[in-house]
Structure formats: C-alpha cells, structure tokens
PDB file of C-alpha atoms in Angstrom:
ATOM      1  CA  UNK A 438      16.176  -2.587  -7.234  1.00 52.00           C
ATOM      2  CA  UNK A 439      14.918  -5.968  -7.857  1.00 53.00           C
ATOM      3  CA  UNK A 440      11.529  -7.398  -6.273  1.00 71.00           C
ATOM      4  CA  UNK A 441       8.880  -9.914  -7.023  1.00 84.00           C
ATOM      5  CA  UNK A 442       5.542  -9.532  -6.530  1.00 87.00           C
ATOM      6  CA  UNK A 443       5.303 -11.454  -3.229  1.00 89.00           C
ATOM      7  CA  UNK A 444       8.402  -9.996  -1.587  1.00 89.00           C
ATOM      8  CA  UNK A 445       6.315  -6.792  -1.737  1.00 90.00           C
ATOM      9  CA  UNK A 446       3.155  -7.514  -0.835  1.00 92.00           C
ATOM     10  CA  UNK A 447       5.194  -9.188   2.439  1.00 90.00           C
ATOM     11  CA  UNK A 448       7.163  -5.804   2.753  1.00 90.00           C
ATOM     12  CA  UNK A 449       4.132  -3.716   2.215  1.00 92.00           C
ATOM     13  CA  UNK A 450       1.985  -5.597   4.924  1.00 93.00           C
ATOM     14  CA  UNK A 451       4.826  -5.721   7.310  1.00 91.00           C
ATOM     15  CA  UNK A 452       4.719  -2.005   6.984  1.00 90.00           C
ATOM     16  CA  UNK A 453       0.874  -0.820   7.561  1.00 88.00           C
ATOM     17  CA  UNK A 454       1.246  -3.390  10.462  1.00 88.00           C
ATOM     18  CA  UNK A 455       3.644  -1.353  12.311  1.00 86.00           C
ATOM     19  CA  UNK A 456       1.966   1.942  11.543  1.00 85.00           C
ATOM     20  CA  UNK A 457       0.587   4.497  14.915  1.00 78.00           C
ATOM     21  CA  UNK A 458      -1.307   6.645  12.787  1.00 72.00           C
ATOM     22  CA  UNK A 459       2.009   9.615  13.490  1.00 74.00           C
ATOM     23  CA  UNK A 460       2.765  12.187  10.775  1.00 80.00           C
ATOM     24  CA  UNK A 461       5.956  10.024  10.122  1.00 86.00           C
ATOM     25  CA  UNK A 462       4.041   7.017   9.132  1.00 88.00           C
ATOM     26  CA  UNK A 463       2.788   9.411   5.782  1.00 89.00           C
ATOM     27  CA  UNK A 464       6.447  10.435   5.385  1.00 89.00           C
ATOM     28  CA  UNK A 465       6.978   6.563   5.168  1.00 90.00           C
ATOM     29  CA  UNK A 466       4.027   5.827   3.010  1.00 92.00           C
ATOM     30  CA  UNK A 467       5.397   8.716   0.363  1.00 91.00           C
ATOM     31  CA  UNK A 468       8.773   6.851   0.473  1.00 92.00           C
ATOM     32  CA  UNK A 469       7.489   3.807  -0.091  1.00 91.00           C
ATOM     33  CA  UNK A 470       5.124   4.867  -2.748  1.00 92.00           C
ATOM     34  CA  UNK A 471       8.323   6.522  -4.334  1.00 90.00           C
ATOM     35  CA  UNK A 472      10.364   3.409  -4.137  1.00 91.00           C
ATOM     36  CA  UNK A 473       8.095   1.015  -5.461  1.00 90.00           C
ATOM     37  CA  UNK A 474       7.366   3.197  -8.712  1.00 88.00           C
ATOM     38  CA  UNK A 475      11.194   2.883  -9.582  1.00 89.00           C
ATOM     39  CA  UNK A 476      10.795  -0.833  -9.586  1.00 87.00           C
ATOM     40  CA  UNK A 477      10.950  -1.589 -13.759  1.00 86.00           C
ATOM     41  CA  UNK A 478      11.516  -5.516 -13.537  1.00 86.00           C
ATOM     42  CA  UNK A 479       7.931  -6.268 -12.659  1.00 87.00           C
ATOM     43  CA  UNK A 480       4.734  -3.105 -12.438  1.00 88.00           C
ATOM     44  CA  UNK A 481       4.191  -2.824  -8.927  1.00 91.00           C
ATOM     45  CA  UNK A 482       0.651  -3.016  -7.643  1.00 93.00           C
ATOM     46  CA  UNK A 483       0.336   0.521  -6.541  1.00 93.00           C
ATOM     47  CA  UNK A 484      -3.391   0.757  -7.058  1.00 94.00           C
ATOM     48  CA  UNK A 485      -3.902  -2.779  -5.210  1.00 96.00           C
ATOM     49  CA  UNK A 486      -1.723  -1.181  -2.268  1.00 96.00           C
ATOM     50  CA  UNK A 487      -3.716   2.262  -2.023  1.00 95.00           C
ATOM     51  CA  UNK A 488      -7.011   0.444  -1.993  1.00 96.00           C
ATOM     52  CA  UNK A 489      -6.039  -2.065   0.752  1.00 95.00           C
ATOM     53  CA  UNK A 490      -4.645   1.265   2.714  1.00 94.00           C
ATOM     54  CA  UNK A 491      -7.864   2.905   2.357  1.00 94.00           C
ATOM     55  CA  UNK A 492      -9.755  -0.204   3.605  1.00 93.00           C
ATOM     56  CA  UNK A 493      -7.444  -1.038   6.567  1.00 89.00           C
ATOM     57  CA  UNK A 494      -6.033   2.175   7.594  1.00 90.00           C
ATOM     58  CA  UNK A 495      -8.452   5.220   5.940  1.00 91.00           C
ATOM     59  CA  UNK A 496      -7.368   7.863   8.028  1.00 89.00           C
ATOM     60  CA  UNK A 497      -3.709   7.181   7.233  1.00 90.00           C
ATOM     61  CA  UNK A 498      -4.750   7.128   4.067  1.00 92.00           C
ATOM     62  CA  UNK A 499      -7.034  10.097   4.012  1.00 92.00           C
ATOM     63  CA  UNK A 500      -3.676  12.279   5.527  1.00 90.00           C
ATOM     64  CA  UNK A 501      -1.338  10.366   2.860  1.00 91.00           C
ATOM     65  CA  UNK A 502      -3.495  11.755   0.207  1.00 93.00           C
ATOM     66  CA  UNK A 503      -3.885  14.854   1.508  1.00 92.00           C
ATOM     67  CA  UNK A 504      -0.158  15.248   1.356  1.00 90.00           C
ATOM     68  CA  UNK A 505      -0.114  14.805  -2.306  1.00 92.00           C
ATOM     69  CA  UNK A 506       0.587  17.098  -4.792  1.00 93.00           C
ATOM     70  CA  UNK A 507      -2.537  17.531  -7.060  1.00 94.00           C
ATOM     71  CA  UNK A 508      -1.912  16.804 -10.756  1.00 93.00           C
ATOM     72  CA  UNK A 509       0.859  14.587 -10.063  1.00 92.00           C
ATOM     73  CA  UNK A 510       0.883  10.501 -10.843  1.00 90.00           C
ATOM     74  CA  UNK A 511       0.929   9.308  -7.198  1.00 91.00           C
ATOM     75  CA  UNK A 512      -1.828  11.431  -6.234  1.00 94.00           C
ATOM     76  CA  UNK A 513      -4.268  10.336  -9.687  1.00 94.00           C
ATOM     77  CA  UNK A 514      -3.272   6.776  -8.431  1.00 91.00           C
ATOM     78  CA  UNK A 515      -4.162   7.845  -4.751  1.00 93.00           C
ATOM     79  CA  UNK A 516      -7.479   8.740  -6.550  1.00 94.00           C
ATOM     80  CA  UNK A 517      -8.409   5.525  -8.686  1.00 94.00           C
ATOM     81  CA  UNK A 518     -11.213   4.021  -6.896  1.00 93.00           C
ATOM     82  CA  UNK A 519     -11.006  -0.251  -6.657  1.00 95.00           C
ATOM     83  CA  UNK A 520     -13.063  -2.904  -4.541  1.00 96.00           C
ATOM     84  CA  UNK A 521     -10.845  -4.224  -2.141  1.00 94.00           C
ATOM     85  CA  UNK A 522     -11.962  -7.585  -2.672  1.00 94.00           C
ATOM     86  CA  UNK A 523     -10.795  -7.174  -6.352  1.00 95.00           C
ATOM     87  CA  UNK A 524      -7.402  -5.415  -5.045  1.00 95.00           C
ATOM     88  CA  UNK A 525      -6.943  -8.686  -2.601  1.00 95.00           C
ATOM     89  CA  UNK A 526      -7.515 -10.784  -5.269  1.00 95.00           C
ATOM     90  CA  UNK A 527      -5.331  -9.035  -7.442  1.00 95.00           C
ATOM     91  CA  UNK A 528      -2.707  -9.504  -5.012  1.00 95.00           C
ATOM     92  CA  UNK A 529      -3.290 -12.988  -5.202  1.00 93.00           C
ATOM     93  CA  UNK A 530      -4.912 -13.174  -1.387  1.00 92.00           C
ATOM     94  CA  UNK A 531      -7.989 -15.174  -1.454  1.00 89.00           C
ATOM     95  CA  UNK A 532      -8.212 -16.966   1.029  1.00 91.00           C
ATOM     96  CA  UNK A 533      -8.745 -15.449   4.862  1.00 91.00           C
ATOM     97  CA  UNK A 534      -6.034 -17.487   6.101  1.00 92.00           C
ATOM     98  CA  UNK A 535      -3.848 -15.745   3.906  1.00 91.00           C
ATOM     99  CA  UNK A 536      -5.253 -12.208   4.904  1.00 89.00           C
ATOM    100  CA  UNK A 537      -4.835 -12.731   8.274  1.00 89.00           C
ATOM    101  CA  UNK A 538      -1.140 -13.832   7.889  1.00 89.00           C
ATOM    102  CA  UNK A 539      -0.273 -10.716   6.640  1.00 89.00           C
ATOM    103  CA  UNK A 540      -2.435  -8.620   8.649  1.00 86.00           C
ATOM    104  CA  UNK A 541      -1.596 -10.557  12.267  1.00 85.00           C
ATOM    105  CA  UNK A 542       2.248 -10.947  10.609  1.00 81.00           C
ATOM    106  CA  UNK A 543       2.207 -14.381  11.044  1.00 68.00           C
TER     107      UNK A 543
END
C-alpha cells in the first residue's frame, strides 16, 4: 500500500464527511486506523487524524475510543492529547480556505 501524505489527508476528510454518527461508522474508523498503520513508505499522521476527530466529531470519537482495547498502540495513540491547531498545521492546513475544502468536500 502506497500513499502520500496528501492523498490521505483527502481520503481521511472524505471519510468523517460522510459519517451519521451509526455504530458502523466506528467499525470504519478501526479499519481505517488499521490500514493506515500498515502504511511503511511514509509515517502516517495518526495522532494529527485522532485530534482533528475529537475536534470535529467527539462523540464519534468518544465511542471509537471506547471500542479500543486498553494497553494496545491504537488506543495509547487514541489517548495522546494535541491542539488541533497544531494537528492542522501539522497536516499542512493553514489556511481556512483549505479547512473548509476538506470539511465542505469541495
């Protein structure tokens, strides 16, 4: 599995967009969670992506980590606390124009 950085901040956007809150929707957030880890050509911003999920959607997120096993990696990195401004940033979004791009899915 080969990705850049962009092509999964696009894919993980397009994602939480289309998201109703549903107990599948945490089923999807494990898989993705479990996909991206396996990425080894570039380190995925897993952290970035939690944080932005706990800003935009917390009660997904809240039931996402709630699913987690405790002790295990996804759920310490379900744990790591991060501004979301920084996590944006990170993700190279800083500009509103941007944000609302991805968030609207324009």
């Amino acid at each position: 599995m080969v990705f850049n950085k962009e092509e999964l901040i696009n894919d993980f956007f397009k994602m939480i967009r289309n998201f109703d809150g549903t107990r599948i929707d945490i089923l999807e957030i494990r898989k993705y969670f479990g996909l991206i880890s396996e990425i080894r050509n570039i380190t995925p911003p897993t952290v970035e992506f939690m944080t932005v999920l706990k800003a935009y959607r917390p009660i997904l997120f809240h039931e996402f980590r709630k699913s987690l096993v405790p002790s295990t990696a996804m759920w310490f990195l379900a744990n790591v606390n991060m501004a979301v401004g920084d996590a944006l940033v990170s993700l190279g979004i800083t500009d509103v124009e941007h944000l609302q791009r991805l968030v609207k899915g324009e």
